[in-house]
Coordinates of C-alpha atoms and ligand atoms in Angstrom, one line a residue:
M1 CA -20.3 -16.3 10.8
D2 CA -22.6 -14.3 8.6
L3 CA -21.3 -10.8 9.0
G4 CA -24.8 -9.3 8.2
I5 CA -23.6 -7.1 5.4
S6 CA -24.9 -8.8 2.2
G7 CA -26.3 -6.3 -0.2
R8 CA -24.2 -3.4 1.4
K9 CA -22.1 -1.2 -0.9
A10 CA -18.3 -0.9 -0.4
I11 CA -15.5 1.2 -1.8
V12 CA -12.2 -0.5 -1.4
C13 CA -9.3 1.7 -2.4
A14 CA -5.9 0.4 -3.8
A15 CA -7.4 -3.0 -4.2
S16 CA -5.8 -4.7 -7.2
K17 CA -3.1 -6.4 -5.1
G18 CA -2.1 -7.3 -1.5
L19 CA -4.2 -6.2 1.5
G20 CA -6.8 -4.1 -0.4
R21 CA -7.4 -6.9 -2.8
A22 CA -7.8 -9.4 0.0
S23 CA -10.2 -7.1 1.8
A24 CA -12.3 -6.8 -1.3
M25 CA -12.3 -10.5 -1.8
S26 CA -13.5 -11.1 1.7
L27 CA -16.2 -8.5 1.5
G28 CA -17.3 -10.0 -1.8
R29 CA -17.7 -13.3 -0.1
E30 CA -20.1 -11.6 2.3
G31 CA -22.3 -10.5 -0.6
V32 CA -21.1 -6.9 -0.6
E33 CA -21.4 -4.9 -3.8
L34 CA -17.9 -3.6 -4.6
V35 CA -16.3 -0.6 -6.2
I36 CA -12.6 -1.2 -6.3
N37 CA -9.8 1.1 -7.4
S38 CA -6.1 1.1 -8.3
R39 CA -4.0 2.8 -11.0
T40 CA -3.1 -0.1 -13.3
A41 CA -6.2 -0.9 -15.2
A42 CA -5.2 -4.4 -16.3
D43 CA -4.3 -5.6 -12.8
L44 CA -7.6 -4.1 -11.5
E45 CA -9.7 -5.9 -14.2
A46 CA -7.9 -9.2 -13.4
T47 CA -8.7 -8.7 -9.6
A48 CA -12.3 -7.8 -10.4
A49 CA -12.6 -11.0 -12.6
D50 CA -11.1 -13.1 -9.7
I51 CA -13.5 -11.7 -7.2
R52 CA -16.5 -12.3 -9.5
K53 CA -15.3 -15.9 -10.0
D54 CA -14.7 -16.4 -6.3
S55 CA -17.9 -15.0 -4.8
G56 CA -20.2 -13.9 -7.7
A57 CA -20.0 -10.4 -6.2
T58 CA -21.0 -7.4 -8.3
V59 CA -17.7 -5.5 -8.9
T60 CA -17.2 -2.1 -10.6
T61 CA -13.7 -1.0 -11.3
V62 CA -12.3 2.6 -11.3
A63 CA -8.8 2.8 -12.5
C64 CA -7.2 6.0 -11.1
D65 CA -4.9 7.5 -8.6
I66 CA -6.8 7.7 -5.4
T67 CA -4.4 10.2 -4.0
T68 CA -5.6 12.9 -6.5
A69 CA -8.8 14.9 -6.2
E70 CA -9.8 13.7 -9.7
G71 CA -9.3 10.1 -8.6
Q72 CA -11.3 10.5 -5.5
A73 CA -14.2 12.1 -7.5
K74 CA -14.2 9.3 -10.0
V75 CA -14.5 6.7 -7.3
L76 CA -17.2 8.6 -5.5
A77 CA -19.1 9.0 -8.7
A78 CA -19.2 5.2 -9.1
C79 CA -20.4 4.8 -5.5
P80 CA -21.8 8.0 -4.1
N81 CA -23.4 6.4 -1.0
P82 CA -21.2 3.6 0.3
D83 CA -22.0 1.7 3.5
I84 CA -18.4 0.6 3.8
L85 CA -15.2 2.5 3.0
V86 CA -11.8 0.8 3.1
N87 CA -9.1 3.5 2.8
N88 CA -5.8 2.2 1.4
A89 CA -3.0 3.5 -0.8
G90 CA 0.6 2.7 -1.5
G91 CA 3.0 3.5 1.3
P92 CA 5.6 6.3 1.0
P93 CA 9.2 5.3 0.2
P94 CA 11.8 4.6 2.9
G95 CA 14.8 6.9 3.4
D96 CA 16.6 9.4 5.6
F97 CA 14.7 12.4 6.6
R98 CA 17.6 14.7 5.6
D99 CA 16.9 13.8 2.0
W100 CA 13.2 14.7 2.1
D101 CA 12.0 18.0 0.9
R102 CA 8.6 19.7 1.2
D103 CA 7.3 17.9 -1.9
D104 CA 8.2 14.5 -0.5
W105 CA 6.3 15.3 2.7
I106 CA 3.3 16.7 0.8
A107 CA 3.1 13.6 -1.3
A108 CA 3.1 11.3 1.8
V109 CA 0.5 13.4 3.7
D110 CA -1.7 13.6 0.6
A111 CA -1.6 9.8 0.1
N112 CA -1.7 8.5 3.7
M113 CA -3.4 11.2 5.6
L114 CA -5.5 13.6 3.4
T115 CA -6.9 11.1 0.9
P116 CA -8.6 9.0 3.6
I117 CA -9.8 12.2 5.4
F118 CA -11.4 13.6 2.2
L119 CA -13.0 10.2 1.3
I120 CA -14.4 10.1 4.9
K121 CA -15.6 13.6 4.6
A122 CA -17.4 12.8 1.4
T123 CA -19.1 9.7 2.7
V124 CA -19.7 9.8 6.5
D125 CA -22.7 12.1 6.6
G126 CA -24.6 9.8 4.4
M127 CA -23.6 6.8 6.5
I128 CA -24.9 8.7 9.6
E129 CA -28.2 9.5 7.9
R130 CA -28.7 5.9 6.9
K131 CA -27.6 4.7 10.4
F132 CA -25.0 2.3 9.1
G133 CA -21.4 2.9 8.2
R134 CA -18.1 1.1 8.6
I135 CA -14.8 2.7 7.8
V136 CA -11.5 0.9 8.0
N137 CA -8.2 2.7 7.4
I138 CA -5.4 0.4 6.4
T139 CA -2.4 2.0 8.0
S140 CA 0.6 0.2 9.4
A141 CA 2.0 -1.3 12.6
S142 CA 4.5 1.6 12.5
V143 CA 1.6 3.8 13.8
K144 CA 2.3 2.1 17.2
S145 CA 5.9 1.0 16.7
P146 CA 7.5 3.5 14.4
I147 CA 10.1 2.2 11.8
E148 CA 13.0 4.7 11.6
I149 CA 13.5 4.5 7.9
L150 CA 9.8 4.9 7.2
G151 CA 9.6 8.4 8.6
L152 CA 7.2 9.7 5.9
S153 CA 4.8 6.9 6.7
N154 CA 5.2 7.2 10.5
G155 CA 4.4 10.9 10.2
A156 CA 1.5 10.9 7.7
R157 CA -0.2 7.9 9.2
A158 CA 0.0 9.3 12.8
G159 CA -1.8 12.4 11.5
L160 CA -4.6 10.3 10.1
T161 CA -4.8 8.3 13.3
G162 CA -5.0 11.4 15.4
F163 CA -7.7 12.9 13.4
V164 CA -9.8 9.7 13.3
A165 CA -9.5 9.2 17.1
G166 CA -11.8 12.3 17.6
L167 CA -14.3 11.7 14.8
A168 CA -14.8 8.0 15.5
R169 CA -16.3 8.8 18.9
K170 CA -18.8 11.2 17.3
T171 CA -20.1 8.9 14.6
V172 CA -20.5 5.7 16.6
R173 CA -23.8 6.9 18.2
H174 CA -25.2 6.6 14.6
N175 CA -23.8 3.1 14.0
V176 CA -20.9 4.4 12.0
T177 CA -17.5 3.2 13.1
I178 CA -14.1 4.2 12.1
N179 CA -11.1 1.9 12.9
G180 CA -7.5 1.5 11.9
L181 CA -6.2 -1.9 10.8
L182 CA -2.4 -1.9 11.3
P183 CA -0.6 -4.5 9.2
G184 CA 2.8 -5.8 10.4
P185 CA 4.6 -8.1 7.9
F186 CA 2.2 -9.6 5.3
D187 CA 3.2 -11.5 2.2
T188 CA 2.5 -9.0 -0.4
D189 CA 4.3 -7.3 -3.3
R190 CA 5.1 -4.4 -0.9
L191 CA 6.8 -6.7 1.6
R192 CA 8.7 -8.6 -1.1
T193 CA 9.9 -5.3 -2.6
N194 CA 11.2 -4.0 0.7
I195 CA 13.0 -7.2 1.6
R196 CA 14.5 -7.4 -1.9
A197 CA 15.8 -3.8 -1.5
A198 CA 17.2 -4.6 2.0
A199 CA 18.9 -7.8 0.7
E200 CA 20.5 -5.9 -2.2
K201 CA 21.7 -3.2 0.1
A202 CA 23.2 -5.8 2.6
G203 CA 24.5 -8.0 -0.2
R204 CA 22.3 -10.9 1.1
D205 CA 20.3 -13.5 -0.5
Y206 CA 16.6 -12.6 -0.8
D207 CA 15.2 -16.0 0.2
E208 CA 17.5 -16.2 3.2
L209 CA 16.6 -12.7 4.5
F210 CA 12.8 -13.4 3.9
A211 CA 13.1 -16.6 6.0
E212 CA 15.1 -14.8 8.7
R213 CA 12.5 -12.0 8.9
A214 CA 9.6 -14.5 9.0
S215 CA 11.3 -16.7 11.7
A216 CA 12.1 -13.6 13.8
N217 CA 8.3 -12.9 14.1
P218 CA 6.7 -14.4 17.3
A219 CA 4.4 -16.4 14.9
G220 CA 7.5 -17.8 13.0
R221 CA 6.0 -16.5 9.7
V222 CA 4.6 -13.4 8.0
G223 CA 0.9 -12.9 7.6
T224 CA -1.2 -13.9 4.7
A225 CA -3.3 -11.4 2.8
Y226 CA -6.3 -13.7 3.3
E227 CA -6.0 -13.3 7.1
F228 CA -5.9 -9.6 6.7
G229 CA -9.0 -9.5 4.4
E230 CA -11.1 -11.6 6.8
A231 CA -10.2 -9.2 9.7
C232 CA -11.0 -6.2 7.6
A233 CA -14.4 -7.8 6.6
F234 CA -15.2 -8.5 10.3
L235 CA -14.6 -4.8 11.2
C236 CA -17.0 -3.9 8.4
G237 CA -19.6 -6.3 9.6
A238 CA -22.9 -5.6 11.3
H239 CA -21.7 -7.1 14.6
A240 CA -18.7 -4.7 15.0
G241 CA -20.9 -1.7 15.8
F242 CA -19.4 -1.3 19.3
M243 CA -15.8 -1.1 18.1
T244 CA -14.7 2.3 17.0
G245 CA -11.6 4.5 17.2
Q246 CA -9.4 1.4 17.6
N247 CA -6.1 0.7 16.0
L248 CA -5.8 -3.0 15.7
V249 CA -2.4 -4.4 15.1
M250 CA -2.0 -7.5 13.1
D251 CA 1.6 -8.5 13.3
G252 CA 1.8 -12.0 14.7
G253 CA 2.5 -10.4 18.2
A254 CA 5.7 -8.6 17.0
F255 CA 4.7 -5.3 18.8
N256 CA 5.8 -6.1 22.3
S257 CA 3.2 -4.6 24.7
S258 CA 1.0 -5.9 27.6
Q259 CA -1.9 -3.7 26.4
Ligands
NAP301 P1 0.8 -3.9 -2.5 O1 0.8 -5.4 -2.4 O2 2.1 -3.3 -3.1 O3 -0.4 -3.4 -3.2 C1 -0.6 -2.1 -3.3 C2 -2.0 -1.8 -4.0 O4 -2.3 -0.4 -4.0 C3 -1.9 -2.2 -5.5 O5 -3.2 -2.6 -5.9 C4 -1.6 -0.9 -6.1 O6 -2.0 -0.9 -7.5 C5 -2.5 0.1 -5.3 N1 -2.1 1.5 -5.2 C6 -0.9 2.0 -4.8 N2 -0.8 3.3 -4.9 C7 -2.1 3.7 -5.4 C8 -2.7 4.9 -5.7 N3 -2.0 6.1 -5.5 N4 -4.0 4.9 -6.1 C9 -4.7 3.8 -6.2 N5 -4.1 2.6 -6.0 C10 -2.9 2.6 -5.5 O7 0.8 -3.3 -1.0 P2 0.2 -3.9 0.3 O8 1.3 -4.8 1.0 O9 -1.1 -4.5 0.1 O10 0.1 -2.6 1.2 C11 -1.1 -1.9 1.4 C12 -0.8 -0.7 2.5 O11 -0.4 -1.3 3.7 C13 0.4 0.2 2.0 O12 0.1 1.5 2.4 C14 1.6 -0.4 2.9 O13 2.5 0.6 3.1 C15 0.8 -0.8 4.1 N6 1.6 -1.8 4.8 C16 1.8 -3.0 4.3 C17 2.6 -4.0 5.0 C18 2.9 -5.3 4.4 O14 3.6 -6.1 5.1 N7 2.4 -5.8 3.3 C19 3.0 -3.7 6.3 C20 2.8 -2.4 6.8 C21 2.0 -1.5 6.1 P3 -1.4 0.2 -8.5 O15 0.1 0.3 -8.3 O16 -1.7 -0.4 -9.9 O17 -2.1 1.5 -8.3

């Protein structure tokens, strides 16, 4: 399917690895002009080269921390009028809420709630004026099914989701949609790091624990970043204009619900 977005401009945040990278790759294949960001310049350049090789897309890199005001300003300077915005950042660390102080909470809220909100604020009115906009917030399946040790993530992402629920219903009249894409387990550095930590804590073998987690999923496996990127690109496509304010779980069916 041609998603009808060739020539559109996109900002994809936190895109040198994992789900952000895959989303940028898929958008590149649709002929979208990309501005991609992450902190580690070498990884970001390598990803940009891979995308150019894969699809021939035009890719601009902005190496910075997207959770800072300076980082956001740099990315917006490289692409002041995006048609597509994919919000993403690293997730907060796991732990016990008794150990988290105000600074820990502020960092989580900054990264996973306020950063996407400020990037939306900076770009949504231009999208409304131009009568086209697609905003995808990469959050987590934990928005619908909280994971106890990820309290910082549960809290901050719930705040973003609540805010967007109202705005998404105001912008859709102008062909500007805002949706959440909620990953369950996907085979990325983040998942591998989490499983490695869990294996070390339990004195278990990493490969064995990974296989156990994958087999416990209804799909019998974890997701691939490619699958995630393609779903993200669809939400950014011209044909997805009647979908807004949704929180779409991609988890192989692990979230057990009839609705
Ligand atoms: P990943 O493979 O670890 O990749 C994270 C990417 O984000 C890297 O490119 C990283 O590059 C960049 N990044 C991190 N912090 C950043 C910052 N402050 N500013 C700019 N770039 C930043 O992670 P992932 O699995 O793709 O996860 C993406 C998001 O989905 C995370 O919020 C994660 O919590 C969430 N999630 C993932 C899963 C899963 O199974 N994979 C499940 C649920 C939720 P640099 O480090 O160089 O900046």
